[in-house]
C-alpha positions as CSV (number, residue, x, y, z in Angstrom):
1,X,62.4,159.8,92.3
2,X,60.1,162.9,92.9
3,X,61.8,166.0,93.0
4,X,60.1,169.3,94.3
5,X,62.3,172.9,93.1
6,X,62.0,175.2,96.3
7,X,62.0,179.6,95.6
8,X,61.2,181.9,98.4
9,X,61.8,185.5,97.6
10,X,63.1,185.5,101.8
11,X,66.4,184.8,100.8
12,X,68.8,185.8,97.9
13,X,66.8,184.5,94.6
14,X,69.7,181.9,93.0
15,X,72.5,183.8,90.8
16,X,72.8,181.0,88.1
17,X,71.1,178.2,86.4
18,X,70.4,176.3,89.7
19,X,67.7,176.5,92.5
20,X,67.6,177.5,96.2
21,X,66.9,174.1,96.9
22,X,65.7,171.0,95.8
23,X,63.4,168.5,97.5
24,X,63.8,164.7,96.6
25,X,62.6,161.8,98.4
26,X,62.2,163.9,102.0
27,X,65.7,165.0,102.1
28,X,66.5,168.9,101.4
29,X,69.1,170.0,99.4
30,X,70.3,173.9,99.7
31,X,72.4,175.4,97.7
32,X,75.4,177.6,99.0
33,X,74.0,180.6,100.7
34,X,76.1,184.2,100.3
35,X,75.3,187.3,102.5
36,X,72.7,188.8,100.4
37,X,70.0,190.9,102.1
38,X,67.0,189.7,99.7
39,X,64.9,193.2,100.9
40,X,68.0,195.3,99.8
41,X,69.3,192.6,97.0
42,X,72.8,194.0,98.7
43,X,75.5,192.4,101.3
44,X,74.9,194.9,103.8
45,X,77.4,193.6,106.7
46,X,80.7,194.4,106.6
47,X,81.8,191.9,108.9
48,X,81.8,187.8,109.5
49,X,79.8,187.9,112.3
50,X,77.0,190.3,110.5
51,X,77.5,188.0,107.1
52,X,77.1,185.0,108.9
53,X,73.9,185.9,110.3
54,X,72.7,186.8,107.5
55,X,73.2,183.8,105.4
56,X,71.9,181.7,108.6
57,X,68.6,183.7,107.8
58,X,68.6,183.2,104.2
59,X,69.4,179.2,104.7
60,X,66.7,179.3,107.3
61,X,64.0,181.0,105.0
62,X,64.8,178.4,102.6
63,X,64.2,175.7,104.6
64,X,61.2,176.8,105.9
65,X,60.0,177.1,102.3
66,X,60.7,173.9,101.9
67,X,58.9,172.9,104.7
68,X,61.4,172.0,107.4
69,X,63.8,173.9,109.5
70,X,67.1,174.0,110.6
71,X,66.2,171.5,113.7
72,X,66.2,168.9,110.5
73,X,70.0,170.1,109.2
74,X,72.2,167.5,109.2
75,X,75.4,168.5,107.6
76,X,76.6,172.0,106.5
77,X,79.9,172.5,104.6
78,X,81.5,176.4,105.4
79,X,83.7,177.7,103.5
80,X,85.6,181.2,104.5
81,X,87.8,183.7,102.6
82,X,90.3,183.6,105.8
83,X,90.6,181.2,108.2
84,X,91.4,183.9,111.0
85,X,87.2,184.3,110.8
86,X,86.7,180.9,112.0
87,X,86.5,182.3,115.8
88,X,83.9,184.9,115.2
89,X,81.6,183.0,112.2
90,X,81.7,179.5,114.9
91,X,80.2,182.0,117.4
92,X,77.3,182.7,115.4
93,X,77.3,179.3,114.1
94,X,76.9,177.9,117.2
């Protein structure tokens, strides 16, 4: 199986001994995305909606790195510290 490590500094370089994503085979595999600025190296929003769109960047620079986009996604797993964001991050999301 060929297997191609993806690293963009346009997104939040990976916090632990793993990778922003992996290539293999054609299909991308990206690892969970926080709200990390990569210019500022900081979570600037305060908020879901502003954190969401900031990891929706960071996923999307990563793709593109790899050489697809997020036209190509086909599943995404989200996971929220309160379920009461749900409304506000699906907004964005969507």
């Amino acid at each position: 199986m060929s297997r191609q490590v993806v690293s963009t500094t346009n997104a939040p370089a990976a916090l632990g001994p793993y990778s922003q994503a992996i290539v293999a085979n054609g299909l991308v595999f990206v690892s969970g995305q926080i709200p990390i600025n990569p210019a500022s190296g900081e979570i600037e929003a305060t908020d879901i909606t502003g954190q969401t769109e900031q990891v929706l960047k960071n996923l999307e620079a990563i793709l593109v790195a790899s050489g697809s986009s997020v036209a190509n996604v086909v599943k995404t797993t989200c996971f929220l510290d309160d379920i009461s964001d749900w409304p506000a991050m699906n907004d964005v999301y969507a």
